[in-house]
Amino acid sequence: MRYVLCERKGQIEFAPDSSVPHDEQAVAFHQLPPFTTPPYCPQTTAIHAELQRVLSGKQLLLSELPYSLQTLHEQYQRGCIAFEQSIRQHGPRHFQCLRCGNEQFLLFAKLTCFQCKEHDCVYCRKCLMMGRVAQCMPLLRWIGPPFPYPSIKQALQWQGKLTPAQQKASDHLRSLVSTGGELLLWAVCGAGKTEVLFSGIARALELQQRICLASPRKDVILELLPRFQAAFPTVTIAGLYGGCKAQEENAQLILATTHQLFRFKEAFDLLIIDEVDAFPYSYDETLEKAVYKAKKQAALLVYLSATPSRALQRKAEQKKMNAIYIPLRYHGHPLPLPRFQWCGHWKRLLYKKKLPKPLQHWLIKQLESGRQAFLFVPSVTVLQEIVPLLKSIDSTIEGVFAEDPHRHEKVMAFRNGAIKVIVTTTILERGVTIPFTDVAVLGAEEKIFCESALVQIAGRAGRSSEDPSGDVCFFHYGKSNAMQSAQYHLIKMNQRGRHLT
Amino acid sequence: MKRCLFCHETLVEEVSWNDCFGLRKRSLFCDTCYKGLEEISGERCDGCGRKHSLFPEQYRQNMTCLDCIKWEGNALYSQVLQRNISLYVYNETLKAIIAKMKYRGDAELAKGFQQKLQQVYTTFFHGYAVVPIPLSEERHYERGFNQAELLAQQLNVPYENWLTRQRHENKQSKKTRSERLKINQHTFLLHSEVPPLTGTHCVLIDDVYTTGATIRAAALILKQAGALSVSSITIGR
C-alpha cells in the first residue's frame, strides 16, 4: 500500500492512496515527509473500546489487527492511534528496527516489495518470528485514553507463611509499588522469591496497574503459571511464551518469556525481570531495550537475581537503586559452601580415556551413599568424552545437553530418581530443584564457569528443608578467580544471613 | 565478519588451494546448515528429478518413476512437462529453510541457492525463457513477495511473468495428496500481454516439487499458448 499527504483542518496528515482518486504523488510509508497526528479531543469522539483494549500498550502491524484500514485511519484522524515508522534509517549502512531494537546491519535485508512497490524495501531479519516487519509497514500504537484496568481488591488468596526475611522483603516491595524506579531483589538460590512477589503484585492489582513478570526461560513460566493461578484465583493471568496458543494478551497480569516483551510498548506499571543475569538476557542486548520499551515511564522495574552482575551490584551499593536482600534460604539453613579439589590435567586424562582419580573416588562414594548428584562439565565435547567412561563404572549414568533430543526424558528420569548421576553442561544450572542431591563440577577453572554460574550451581545442593546441606565439590586444574569469588560470595551471603537470625 | 544466511552463526571459512585459483564457490550457509542439505546427484528420475536411491526399485520403470508414468497416462497432462530438475532433497533442513523464506518472509534466503540454480540453468536449460510460478494477487500482497520470482531473479537472466494465478485457493501445502493432484487446470491463466510463444522453450521456477500438480497445471497453459517445451527447476524434491 502507498500513502499520500493531504491537508485537513490546516494540518498535514497522511492518507492511504486508496482514499484519494488517481494521485500520482503516492509513496511508500517510509518515504512520506513528516506529518502530524491530530490531537485527541475528548468531547467529539467516542472511543473504539475493543481497539483500545487490543492496542493499548502494544505496537502492532496493520496485518495483526483485524480491522479495516478505514476504521484505523478514522481512529488516527480522531487522535487515538499513531502510525509510526517501523525501521528508521540513520545512515547508508545503519538501520534500526523500532520493534525489536535490532541495529546490526547484517540482520537487515532488502527486497522488491509487492506491498509498497519499491525495489529496496528494507526489512528486519531479527524479529521475523513475530511476523515480518518492513520499512513500508507502519507500527500502530494507541495514544488515546489508556484502557482502564479494574481495581482488584483482595486478589491474593495465598495462605502460606513467609519467613521473617521474606516478610521484610515483601513489605518493602509492597511499599515501593506505585513509586516507580528500579529495585534489585537479591535473594539466594532457594530463598523463595516467588512468594515474596505476591503481596506487591496484589497491591498493584488494587491500584489498577498492569503487571508483567518476565523470565528468560519458558520452563520457569510453565512452572510459575499454576502457582500464580492458585494465588490469584480471581484474576485472568496470561502466560506468553514461544509456541503457546493465542492468549489473552491484554490480561492485566502477564507471565511471559523475555522475548515476548518485544510486542509491548509502554504497557506495564510493574515489570519484574526474573534472573537478570541469565542467558539470553545478559547476552542479547536488544532484550534489555525491550524491557525499557515495554515498561511505562513511571513504572517500577524489579530485578530478581541470586547472582546480580557487578554493574547491578554497584548500582545498589551506591544507592542509585533500591535493593532488598534475602540472604537466607526459606528453611533458614546456610548455603552449602564449595570445596576445591585439584584433579590434575583432566583434559589429557580424558583424552587417554581415563578418569581423574579424585573424580573417580567422588563418584564411587556418591554411588555408595545412594544420593543423587549433578556433574557439571564445561562443554558438550567434554560431556561426550566423559559419559562413556562413567558408564563403565555405573551404567545408569546419563549425559544431557541443550540439543539432546532426549533432554526432557533424561531430566524427568533424574527427577524420578531413575538416574543417580547426571552429567550436564550449564543448561541445568538454574531452576532445577531436586532434594537429596550433591553437586560436582569438573574443570571449574574453565571460562564458561563464571562467578554467577558457579554460585547457581552450588545453589542446586541442599534446597529442601529435609536435606539442607549437600556436598559441593569443584574439581579443577588450578583455581580461577571466578571460583574464589563464588566461594567468597557464598560466605558473605551466609554471614549476612547469620546477622539476620 | 560473515554470518550464516540461515542460522546467523559466525561463518568460519577454511582457506584452501582452490581459493588461490578462484575455483571454490563459497556457500552462504555455514557448514552445519550446508551439511543438512542433501544434493540431488547421480541417478534420478527422468521426469520429476527424484533421486533413485531414495525410493525402492519396484516403484520405477527404467529411469522413470511410476508417478511420472501415471502423469504421462493422463490424457490432459501427457507430454506437458519435459523434465524437472531439483537441487536438493526436501528434507528437514530444507523444509526449515523454505518455511522461513516463505512463511516467515525472509526473502534474503533465496540468495543462498543462487550458485546451484545458475549451475543447473546453464547445464540443462541454457537459453530457455524463465517463467516463475505466480501467486494470486491476494497471497502475493499478503506475503510481500513471490518466492518463485525471487528464485528466478537469482539466475541473473531476464525472466517473464507470463502467467497469472487466478483465484485464491487454499495453499497447496495444506492439502492432502489426492486433493493436490486434483488441482484445477484453470488455476493459471496466460497474461494478457504475452507474445506468441511458438518455438520457445520455457523453464518454470518454483520452490518445491511435491506431486507435480502445480507445475503441470502451469506448464499446460504455456504449452497451449504454443511453447515448444516446458521444463522446470525447483529447490526441493
XYZ file of C-alpha atoms in Angstrom, chain A residues 1-2 104 106-117 123 125-126 128-132 137 283, chain B residues 1-6 8 100 104-109 111 136-137 140-145 150 153:
50
model
C 0.000 0.000 0.000
C 1.161 3.517 -0.668
C 23.029 -4.926 13.255
C 23.832 -7.811 8.804
C 20.377 -8.538 10.098
C 18.590 -6.290 7.638
C 17.841 -7.175 4.040
C 16.176 -5.583 1.048
C 13.557 -6.963 -1.246
C 11.321 -5.872 -4.065
C 8.157 -5.369 -2.105
C 4.790 -6.108 -3.591
C 3.047 -4.071 -0.908
C 4.789 -0.732 -1.389
C 6.064 -1.405 -4.933
C 13.033 -5.490 6.438
C 15.583 -10.305 9.896
C 15.862 -10.413 13.656
C 10.854 -12.444 11.746
C 9.295 -14.818 14.247
C 6.782 -12.134 15.196
C 5.737 -11.541 11.603
C 7.966 -9.734 9.158
C 4.701 -1.138 7.188
C 23.785 -11.981 26.087
C 32.628 -10.908 9.782
C 30.349 -13.178 7.785
C 27.363 -14.952 9.171
C 25.385 -17.952 8.013
C 22.392 -16.877 5.985
C 20.092 -19.253 7.820
C 23.163 -16.411 11.785
C 11.453 -19.431 6.933
C 8.333 -16.010 7.874
C 9.100 -13.835 4.887
C 12.883 -13.954 4.938
C 13.364 -13.222 1.252
C 17.109 -12.937 1.678
C 17.423 -16.719 1.965
C 20.381 -15.849 -2.295
C -2.541 -14.954 -6.615
C -2.799 -11.211 -6.153
C 1.302 -12.002 -3.190
C 0.234 -8.901 -1.300
C -0.011 -10.744 1.984
C 3.471 -12.191 1.608
C 5.003 -9.074 0.089
C 6.940 -11.087 -2.482
C 12.897 -14.331 -6.034
C 15.901 -13.400 -10.023
